[in-house]
PDB file of C-alpha atoms in Angstrom:
ATOM      1  CA  MET C 117      49.482 -18.479   5.849  1.00  0.00           C
ATOM      2  CA  ALA C 118      48.068 -16.460   8.756  1.00  0.00           C
ATOM      3  CA  THR C 119      47.963 -12.710   8.253  1.00  0.00           C
ATOM      4  CA  PHE C 120      49.365 -10.215  10.721  1.00  0.00           C
ATOM      5  CA  ALA C 121      45.818  -9.130  11.566  1.00  0.00           C
ATOM      6  CA  GLU C 122      44.948 -12.742  12.416  1.00  0.00           C
ATOM      7  CA  PHE C 123      48.014 -12.951  14.648  1.00  0.00           C
ATOM      8  CA  LEU C 124      46.959  -9.727  16.350  1.00  0.00           C
ATOM      9  CA  HIS C 125      43.356 -10.878  16.743  1.00  0.00           C
ATOM     10  CA  SER C 126      44.456 -14.120  18.393  1.00  0.00           C
ATOM     11  CA  LEU C 127      46.718 -12.206  20.769  1.00  0.00           C
ATOM     12  CA  LEU C 128      44.242  -9.498  21.757  1.00  0.00           C
ATOM     13  CA  ILE C 129      41.078 -11.600  21.906  1.00  0.00           C
ATOM     14  CA  TRP C 130      42.355 -14.972  23.107  1.00  0.00           C
ATOM     15  CA  GLY C 131      45.622 -13.970  24.738  1.00  0.00           C
ATOM     16  CA  GLU C 132      47.663 -16.565  22.877  1.00  0.00           C
ATOM     17  CA  VAL C 133      49.327 -17.146  19.522  1.00  0.00           C
ATOM     18  CA  ALA C 134      50.519 -20.164  17.543  1.00  0.00           C
ATOM     19  CA  LEU C 135      53.181 -19.590  14.899  1.00  0.00           C
ATOM     20  CA  LEU C 136      54.217 -21.635  11.900  1.00  0.00           C
ATOM     21  CA  GLU C 137      56.012 -18.714  10.277  1.00  0.00           C
ATOM     22  CA  ARG C 138      57.067 -15.190  11.128  1.00  0.00           C
ATOM     23  CA  PRO C 139      54.128 -12.725  11.169  1.00  0.00           C
ATOM     24  CA  ILE C 140      54.807  -9.879   8.749  1.00  0.00           C
ATOM     25  CA  LEU C 141      52.744  -6.703   8.589  1.00  0.00           C
ATOM     26  CA  THR C 142      51.887  -5.838   4.991  1.00  0.00           C
ATOM     27  CA  ASP C 143      50.312  -2.714   3.549  1.00  0.00           C
ATOM     28  CA  ALA C 144      47.173  -4.730   2.841  1.00  0.00           C
ATOM     29  CA  GLY C 145      46.819  -5.812   6.471  1.00  0.00           C
ATOM     30  CA  ARG C 146      47.671  -2.476   8.039  1.00  0.00           C
ATOM     31  CA  ALA C 147      44.160  -0.986   7.968  1.00  0.00           C
ATOM     32  CA  GLU C 148      42.592  -4.139   9.426  1.00  0.00           C
ATOM     33  CA  SER C 149      45.180  -4.247  12.220  1.00  0.00           C
ATOM     34  CA  LEU C 150      44.671  -0.581  13.078  1.00  0.00           C
ATOM     35  CA  GLN C 151      40.906  -1.047  13.200  1.00  0.00           C
ATOM     36  CA  LEU C 152      41.293  -3.925  15.652  1.00  0.00           C
ATOM     37  CA  LEU C 153      43.628  -1.840  17.804  1.00  0.00           C
ATOM     38  CA  ARG C 154      41.161   1.050  17.819  1.00  0.00           C
ATOM     39  CA  GLN C 155      38.429  -1.248  19.121  1.00  0.00           C
ATOM     40  CA  VAL C 156      40.672  -2.682  21.822  1.00  0.00           C
ATOM     41  CA  GLY C 157      42.059   0.733  22.706  1.00  0.00           C
ATOM     42  CA  GLU C 158      38.622   2.235  23.248  1.00  0.00           C
ATOM     43  CA  ARG C 159      37.798  -0.492  25.758  1.00  0.00           C
ATOM     44  CA  HIS C 160      41.030   0.072  27.659  1.00  0.00           C
ATOM     45  CA  LEU C 161      40.522   3.836  27.703  1.00  0.00           C
ATOM     46  CA  ASP C 162      37.071   3.388  29.207  1.00  0.00           C
ATOM     47  CA  SER C 163      38.685   1.758  32.249  1.00  0.00           C
ATOM     48  CA  LEU C 164      41.412   4.380  32.739  1.00  0.00           C
ATOM     49  CA  PRO C 165      40.685   7.068  35.361  1.00  0.00           C
ATOM     50  CA  GLY C 166      41.672  10.662  34.733  1.00  0.00           C
ATOM     51  CA  PRO C 167      41.758  12.751  31.549  1.00  0.00           C
ATOM     52  CA  ARG C 168      40.914  10.743  28.463  1.00  0.00           C
ATOM     53  CA  LEU C 169      43.935  10.028  26.299  1.00  0.00           C
ATOM     54  CA  GLU C 170      44.041  10.015  22.540  1.00  0.00           C
ATOM     55  CA  LEU C 171      44.206   6.669  20.763  1.00  0.00           C
ATOM     56  CA  ALA C 172      47.826   6.067  19.764  1.00  0.00           C
ATOM     57  CA  CYS C 173      47.035   3.157  17.462  1.00  0.00           C
ATOM     58  CA  GLU C 174      50.104   3.633  15.271  1.00  0.00           C
ATOM     59  CA  THR C 175      52.258   3.272  18.372  1.00  0.00           C
ATOM     60  CA  ALA C 176      50.389   0.137  19.410  1.00  0.00           C
ATOM     61  CA  LEU C 177      50.891  -1.301  15.941  1.00  0.00           C
ATOM     62  CA  SER C 178      54.623  -0.629  16.099  1.00  0.00           C
ATOM     63  CA  VAL C 179      54.779  -2.424  19.446  1.00  0.00           C
ATOM     64  CA  ALA C 180      52.701  -5.274  18.002  1.00  0.00           C
ATOM     65  CA  GLU C 181      55.235  -5.701  15.186  1.00  0.00           C
ATOM     66  CA  TRP C 182      57.996  -5.883  17.776  1.00  0.00           C
ATOM     67  CA  PHE C 183      55.990  -8.400  19.813  1.00  0.00           C
ATOM     68  CA  ALA C 184      55.403 -10.570  16.743  1.00  0.00           C
ATOM     69  CA  ASP C 185      59.156 -10.673  16.183  1.00  0.00           C
ATOM     70  CA  LEU C 186      59.679 -11.538  19.845  1.00  0.00           C
ATOM     71  CA  CYS C 187      57.317 -14.500  19.590  1.00  0.00           C
ATOM     72  CA  TRP C 188      58.962 -15.661  16.393  1.00  0.00           C
ATOM     73  CA  TRP C 189      62.516 -15.462  17.736  1.00  0.00           C
ATOM     74  CA  ILE C 190      61.472 -17.500  20.769  1.00  0.00           C
ATOM     75  CA  VAL C 191      60.328 -20.443  18.647  1.00  0.00           C
ATOM     76  CA  ALA C 192      62.696 -20.064  15.677  1.00  0.00           C
ATOM     77  CA  SER C 193      65.826 -22.171  15.413  1.00  0.00           C
ATOM     78  CA  GLU C 194      67.851 -19.073  14.536  1.00  0.00           C
ATOM     79  CA  SER C 195      68.550 -16.028  16.700  1.00  0.00           C
ATOM     80  CA  PRO C 196      68.609 -12.331  15.838  1.00  0.00           C
ATOM     81  CA  GLN C 197      71.753 -10.287  16.081  1.00  0.00           C
ATOM     82  CA  SER C 198      71.735  -8.604  19.484  1.00  0.00           C
ATOM     83  CA  GLN C 199      72.497  -5.094  18.211  1.00  0.00           C
ATOM     84  CA  ALA C 200      69.873  -5.241  15.474  1.00  0.00           C
ATOM     85  CA  TRP C 201      67.271  -6.568  17.898  1.00  0.00           C
ATOM     86  CA  ASN C 202      67.871  -3.821  20.451  1.00  0.00           C
ATOM     87  CA  ARG C 203      67.875  -1.102  17.796  1.00  0.00           C
ATOM     88  CA  GLY C 204      64.352  -2.187  16.921  1.00  0.00           C
ATOM     89  CA  VAL C 205      62.945  -1.186  20.311  1.00  0.00           C
ATOM     90  CA  PRO C 206      60.412   1.653  19.883  1.00  0.00           C
ATOM     91  CA  VAL C 207      60.381   4.274  22.641  1.00  0.00           C
ATOM     92  CA  PRO C 208      57.295   6.053  24.082  1.00  0.00           C
ATOM     93  CA  HIS C 209      57.226   9.838  24.422  1.00  0.00           C
ATOM     94  CA  THR C 210      53.689  10.635  25.624  1.00  0.00           C
ATOM     95  CA  PRO C 211      51.208   9.169  28.124  1.00  0.00           C
ATOM     96  CA  ALA C 212      49.046   8.006  25.211  1.00  0.00           C
ATOM     97  CA  GLU C 213      51.970   6.095  23.719  1.00  0.00           C
ATOM     98  CA  HIS C 214      52.829   4.456  27.052  1.00  0.00           C
ATOM     99  CA  PHE C 215      49.205   3.416  27.407  1.00  0.00           C
ATOM    100  CA  ALA C 216      48.879   2.137  23.837  1.00  0.00           C
ATOM    101  CA  GLY C 217      52.003   0.023  24.168  1.00  0.00           C
ATOM    102  CA  ASP C 218      50.461  -1.645  27.191  1.00  0.00           C
ATOM    103  CA  TRP C 219      47.652  -3.068  25.059  1.00  0.00           C
ATOM    104  CA  ILE C 220      50.316  -5.397  23.649  1.00  0.00           C
ATOM    105  CA  LEU C 221      53.049  -5.601  26.274  1.00  0.00           C
ATOM    106  CA  ARG C 222      50.637  -6.888  28.919  1.00  0.00           C
ATOM    107  CA  PHE C 223      51.023 -10.230  27.119  1.00  0.00           C
ATOM    108  CA  CYS C 224      54.778 -10.475  27.755  1.00  0.00           C
ATOM    109  CA  GLY C 225      54.276 -12.806  30.723  1.00  0.00           C
ATOM    110  CA  MET C 226      54.682 -16.094  28.880  1.00  0.00           C
ATOM    111  CA  PRO C 227      57.618 -14.897  26.734  1.00  0.00           C
ATOM    112  CA  GLU C 228      59.321 -13.544  29.858  1.00  0.00           C
ATOM    113  CA  ARG C 229      58.917 -16.852  31.681  1.00  0.00           C
ATOM    114  CA  ARG C 230      60.238 -18.851  28.731  1.00  0.00           C
ATOM    115  CA  LEU C 231      63.238 -16.584  28.251  1.00  0.00           C
ATOM    116  CA  ARG C 232      64.121 -16.694  31.944  1.00  0.00           C
ATOM    117  CA  PHE C 233      65.838 -20.044  31.343  1.00  0.00           C
ATOM    118  CA  ARG C 234      68.076 -18.732  28.558  1.00  0.00           C
ATOM    119  CA  PRO C 235      71.566 -17.300  29.144  1.00  0.00           C
ATOM    120  CA  ILE C 236      71.521 -13.771  30.497  1.00  0.00           C
ATOM    121  CA  ASP C 237      73.212 -12.474  27.329  1.00  0.00           C
ATOM    122  CA  ASP C 238      70.796 -14.210  24.958  1.00  0.00           C
ATOM    123  CA  PRO C 239      69.808 -11.553  22.368  1.00  0.00           C
ATOM    124  CA  VAL C 240      66.090 -12.285  22.623  1.00  0.00           C
ATOM    125  CA  ARG C 241      66.162 -12.128  26.417  1.00  0.00           C
ATOM    126  CA  THR C 242      68.156  -8.884  26.438  1.00  0.00           C
ATOM    127  CA  GLY C 243      65.835  -7.478  23.781  1.00  0.00           C
ATOM    128  CA  LEU C 244      62.780  -8.165  25.924  1.00  0.00           C
ATOM    129  CA  ASP C 245      64.453  -6.629  28.976  1.00  0.00           C
ATOM    130  CA  ALA C 246      65.350  -3.519  26.972  1.00  0.00           C
ATOM    131  CA  MET C 247      61.782  -3.181  25.734  1.00  0.00           C
ATOM    132  CA  LEU C 248      60.190  -3.525  29.158  1.00  0.00           C
ATOM    133  CA  ARG C 249      62.630  -1.038  30.681  1.00  0.00           C
ATOM    134  CA  ALA C 250      61.814   1.442  27.901  1.00  0.00           C
ATOM    135  CA  TRP C 251      58.078   0.992  28.547  1.00  0.00           C
ATOM    136  CA  PRO C 252      57.849   1.125  32.366  1.00  0.00           C
ATOM    137  CA  PHE C 253      54.049   1.368  32.511  1.00  0.00           C
ATOM    138  CA  SER C 254      54.093  -2.201  31.197  1.00  0.00           C
ATOM    139  CA  GLY C 255      57.532  -3.304  32.386  1.00  0.00           C
ATOM    140  CA  VAL C 256      56.622  -2.723  36.027  1.00  0.00           C
ATOM    141  CA  ARG C 257      54.538  -5.899  35.856  1.00  0.00           C
ATOM    142  CA  PHE C 258      57.613  -8.080  35.361  1.00  0.00           C
ATOM    143  CA  PRO C 259      60.568  -9.101  37.590  1.00  0.00           C
ATOM    144  CA  ILE C 260      63.253  -6.862  36.092  1.00  0.00           C
ATOM    145  CA  ASP C 261      65.549  -5.264  38.671  1.00  0.00           C
ATOM    146  CA  ALA C 262      67.371  -2.862  36.329  1.00  0.00           C
ATOM    147  CA  PRO C 263      65.597   0.526  36.353  1.00  0.00           C
ATOM    148  CA  PRO C 264      63.518   2.025  33.537  1.00  0.00           C
ATOM    149  CA  THR C 265      65.332   3.811  30.735  1.00  0.00           C
ATOM    150  CA  THR C 266      62.611   6.378  29.968  1.00  0.00           C
ATOM    151  CA  PRO C 267      61.153   9.096  32.246  1.00  0.00           C
ATOM    152  CA  LEU C 268      58.946   7.692  34.969  1.00  0.00           C
ATOM    153  CA  ASP C 269      56.139  10.250  35.156  1.00  0.00           C
ATOM    154  CA  PHE C 270      53.642   9.468  32.346  1.00  0.00           C
ATOM    155  CA  GLY C 271      53.160  13.170  31.743  1.00  0.00           C
ATOM    156  CA  GLY C 272      51.586  13.585  35.171  1.00  0.00           C
ATOM    157  CA  HIS C 273      48.508  11.573  34.138  1.00  0.00           C
ATOM    158  CA  LEU C 274      46.919  10.665  37.486  1.00  0.00           C
ATOM    159  CA  GLY C 275      45.109   7.566  36.253  1.00  0.00           C
ATOM    160  CA  MET C 276      48.249   6.061  34.778  1.00  0.00           C
ATOM    161  CA  GLN C 277      50.277   6.922  37.855  1.00  0.00           C
ATOM    162  CA  TRP C 278      47.736   5.214  40.085  1.00  0.00           C
ATOM    163  CA  GLN C 279      47.671   2.090  37.912  1.00  0.00           C
ATOM    164  CA  TYR C 280      51.470   2.062  37.930  1.00  0.00           C
ATOM    165  CA  ALA C 281      51.443   2.315  41.732  1.00  0.00           C
ATOM    166  CA  GLN C 282      49.178  -0.722  41.974  1.00  0.00           C
ATOM    167  CA  ARG C 283      51.383  -2.692  39.607  1.00  0.00           C
ATOM    168  CA  LEU C 284      54.540  -1.768  41.493  1.00  0.00           C
ATOM    169  CA  ARG C 285      52.829  -2.881  44.695  1.00  0.00           C
ATOM    170  CA  ASP C 286      52.447  -6.345  43.164  1.00  0.00           C
ATOM    171  CA  GLN C 287      56.051  -6.439  41.888  1.00  0.00           C
ATOM    172  CA  PRO C 288      58.021  -4.129  44.239  1.00  0.00           C
ATOM    173  CA  ARG C 289      61.525  -3.029  43.226  1.00  0.00           C
ATOM    174  CA  PRO C 290      63.367   0.050  44.530  1.00  0.00           C
ATOM    175  CA  GLY C 291      64.781   0.880  41.106  1.00  0.00           C
ATOM    176  CA  TRP C 292      61.279   1.369  39.711  1.00  0.00           C
ATOM    177  CA  LEU C 293      60.216   4.016  42.214  1.00  0.00           C
ATOM    178  CA  PRO C 294      59.519   7.505  40.809  1.00  0.00           C
ATOM    179  CA  THR C 295      61.396  10.571  42.022  1.00  0.00           C
ATOM    180  CA  ASP C 296      58.446  12.972  41.737  1.00  0.00           C
ATOM    181  CA  PRO C 297      57.118  13.605  45.302  1.00  0.00           C
ATOM    182  CA  ASP C 298      53.429  13.562  44.337  1.00  0.00           C
ATOM    183  CA  PHE C 299      53.854  10.361  42.366  1.00  0.00           C
ATOM    184  CA  ARG C 300      55.726   8.800  45.280  1.00  0.00           C
ATOM    185  CA  GLU C 301      52.833   9.626  47.591  1.00  0.00           C
ATOM    186  CA  ARG C 302      50.528   7.623  45.334  1.00  0.00           C
ATOM    187  CA  ILE C 303      52.973   4.725  45.517  1.00  0.00           C
ATOM    188  CA  GLU C 304      52.980   4.933  49.306  1.00  0.00           C
ATOM    189  CA  LEU C 305      49.178   4.993  49.390  1.00  0.00           C
ATOM    190  CA  ALA C 306      48.953   1.920  47.159  1.00  0.00           C
ATOM    191  CA  PHE C 307      51.243  -0.017  49.502  1.00  0.00           C
ATOM    192  CA  ALA C 308      49.466   1.257  52.612  1.00  0.00           C
ATOM    193  CA  GLN C 309      46.097   0.061  51.302  1.00  0.00           C
ATOM    194  CA  VAL C 310      47.253  -3.546  51.555  1.00  0.00           C
ATOM    195  CA  ASN C 311      49.593  -3.082  54.541  1.00  0.00           C
ATOM    196  CA  ARG C 312      52.694  -3.915  52.546  1.00  0.00           C
ATOM    197  CA  PRO C 313      56.114  -2.410  53.261  1.00  0.00           C
ATOM    198  CA  MET C 314      57.587  -0.029  50.752  1.00  0.00           C
ATOM    199  CA  PRO C 315      60.609  -1.111  48.702  1.00  0.00           C
ATOM    200  CA  GLY C 316      63.879  -0.251  50.422  1.00  0.00           C
ATOM    201  CA  ALA C 317      64.575   3.009  48.610  1.00  0.00           C
ATOM    202  CA  LEU C 318      61.608   4.704  50.297  1.00  0.00           C
ATOM    203  CA  ASP C 319      61.923   3.228  53.769  1.00  0.00           C
ATOM    204  CA  ARG C 320      63.735   6.353  54.978  1.00  0.00           C
ATOM    205  CA  PRO C 321      62.122   9.779  54.412  1.00  0.00           C
ATOM    206  CA  ASP C 322      64.144  12.268  52.392  1.00  0.00           C
ATOM    207  CA  ASP C 323      64.601  14.570  55.376  1.00  0.00           C
ATOM    208  CA  ALA C 324      65.672  11.822  57.792  1.00  0.00           C
ATOM    209  CA  PRO C 325      69.338  11.826  58.817  1.00  0.00           C
ATOM    210  CA  PRO C 326      71.428   9.071  57.264  1.00  0.00           C
ATOM    211  CA  SER C 327      72.198   6.060  59.391  1.00  0.00           C
ATOM    212  CA  ALA C 328      75.496   6.128  61.236  1.00  0.00           C
ATOM    213  CA  PRO C 329      78.132   3.946  59.580  1.00  0.00           C
ATOM    214  CA  LEU C 330      78.961   0.684  61.273  1.00  0.00           C
ATOM    215  CA  GLU C 331      82.145   0.739  63.264  1.00  0.00           C
ATOM    216  CA  THR C 332      84.572  -2.130  63.414  1.00  0.00           C
ATOM    217  CA  GLY C 333      83.135  -5.081  65.309  1.00  0.00           C
ATOM    218  CA  THR C 334      79.478  -4.014  65.410  1.00  0.00           C
ATOM    219  CA  ALA C 335      78.417  -6.488  62.728  1.00  0.00           C
ATOM    220  CA  THR C 336      79.178  -9.399  65.065  1.00  0.00           C
ATOM    221  CA  GLY C 337      77.953  -7.789  68.250  1.00  0.00           C
ATOM    222  CA  ASP C 338      81.450  -6.924  69.515  1.00  0.00           C
ATOM    223  CA  ALA C 339      82.175  -3.575  71.069  1.00  0.00           C
ATOM    224  CA  PRO C 340      83.243  -0.987  68.492  1.00  0.00           C
ATOM    225  CA  SER C 341      86.910  -0.334  68.199  1.00  0.00           C
ATOM    226  CA  HIS C 342      88.034   3.181  69.185  1.00  0.00           C
ATOM    227  CA  ARG C 343      91.409   4.276  67.997  1.00  0.00           C
TER     228      ARG C 343
END
């Protein structure tokens, strides 16, 4: 029987997991798992520009428990109840928590691709979507059109905002654009660096007049109708 710490080690070091049974975090394995997360977290923090964040290892461990369940429900013959699955989604409240969750959620690529072929109301698929929308620093990596469900500012942390801008550039969606003007400028800069167009929601400046509505007949090139 593999321990939760062994599951976590395989995920964080090798980027893959193999399951014969559901990984369960026990009191005995908690300290070992937290130590591994501290080591991984320190490396990630070293690469993050801006003010140094605290290590939110407890948050990362909570997300890791959720991720272990996700992996298990993908391969298990049974399915979780949708309401219970969605109630289990932890929610970040600080920049450090957003960042710590990303240590785990960066590995959602394979689960997301596998779940893409399931019905849209599949409880595991909807659970993953809910998680990624609640954790937009990570969710921005994935093709989810529905907007984030938590504030999109990361406490004003410049390094996280810049990394988010680069991720959004690679997976552009209007619904994932921030409303804060300074943050939006960083998004625009990230797109400009690679000569890519902005997602539709920012094509028109805020102070630009709205486009005139189409009159009858203009969609086909006919003269507008005046009555």
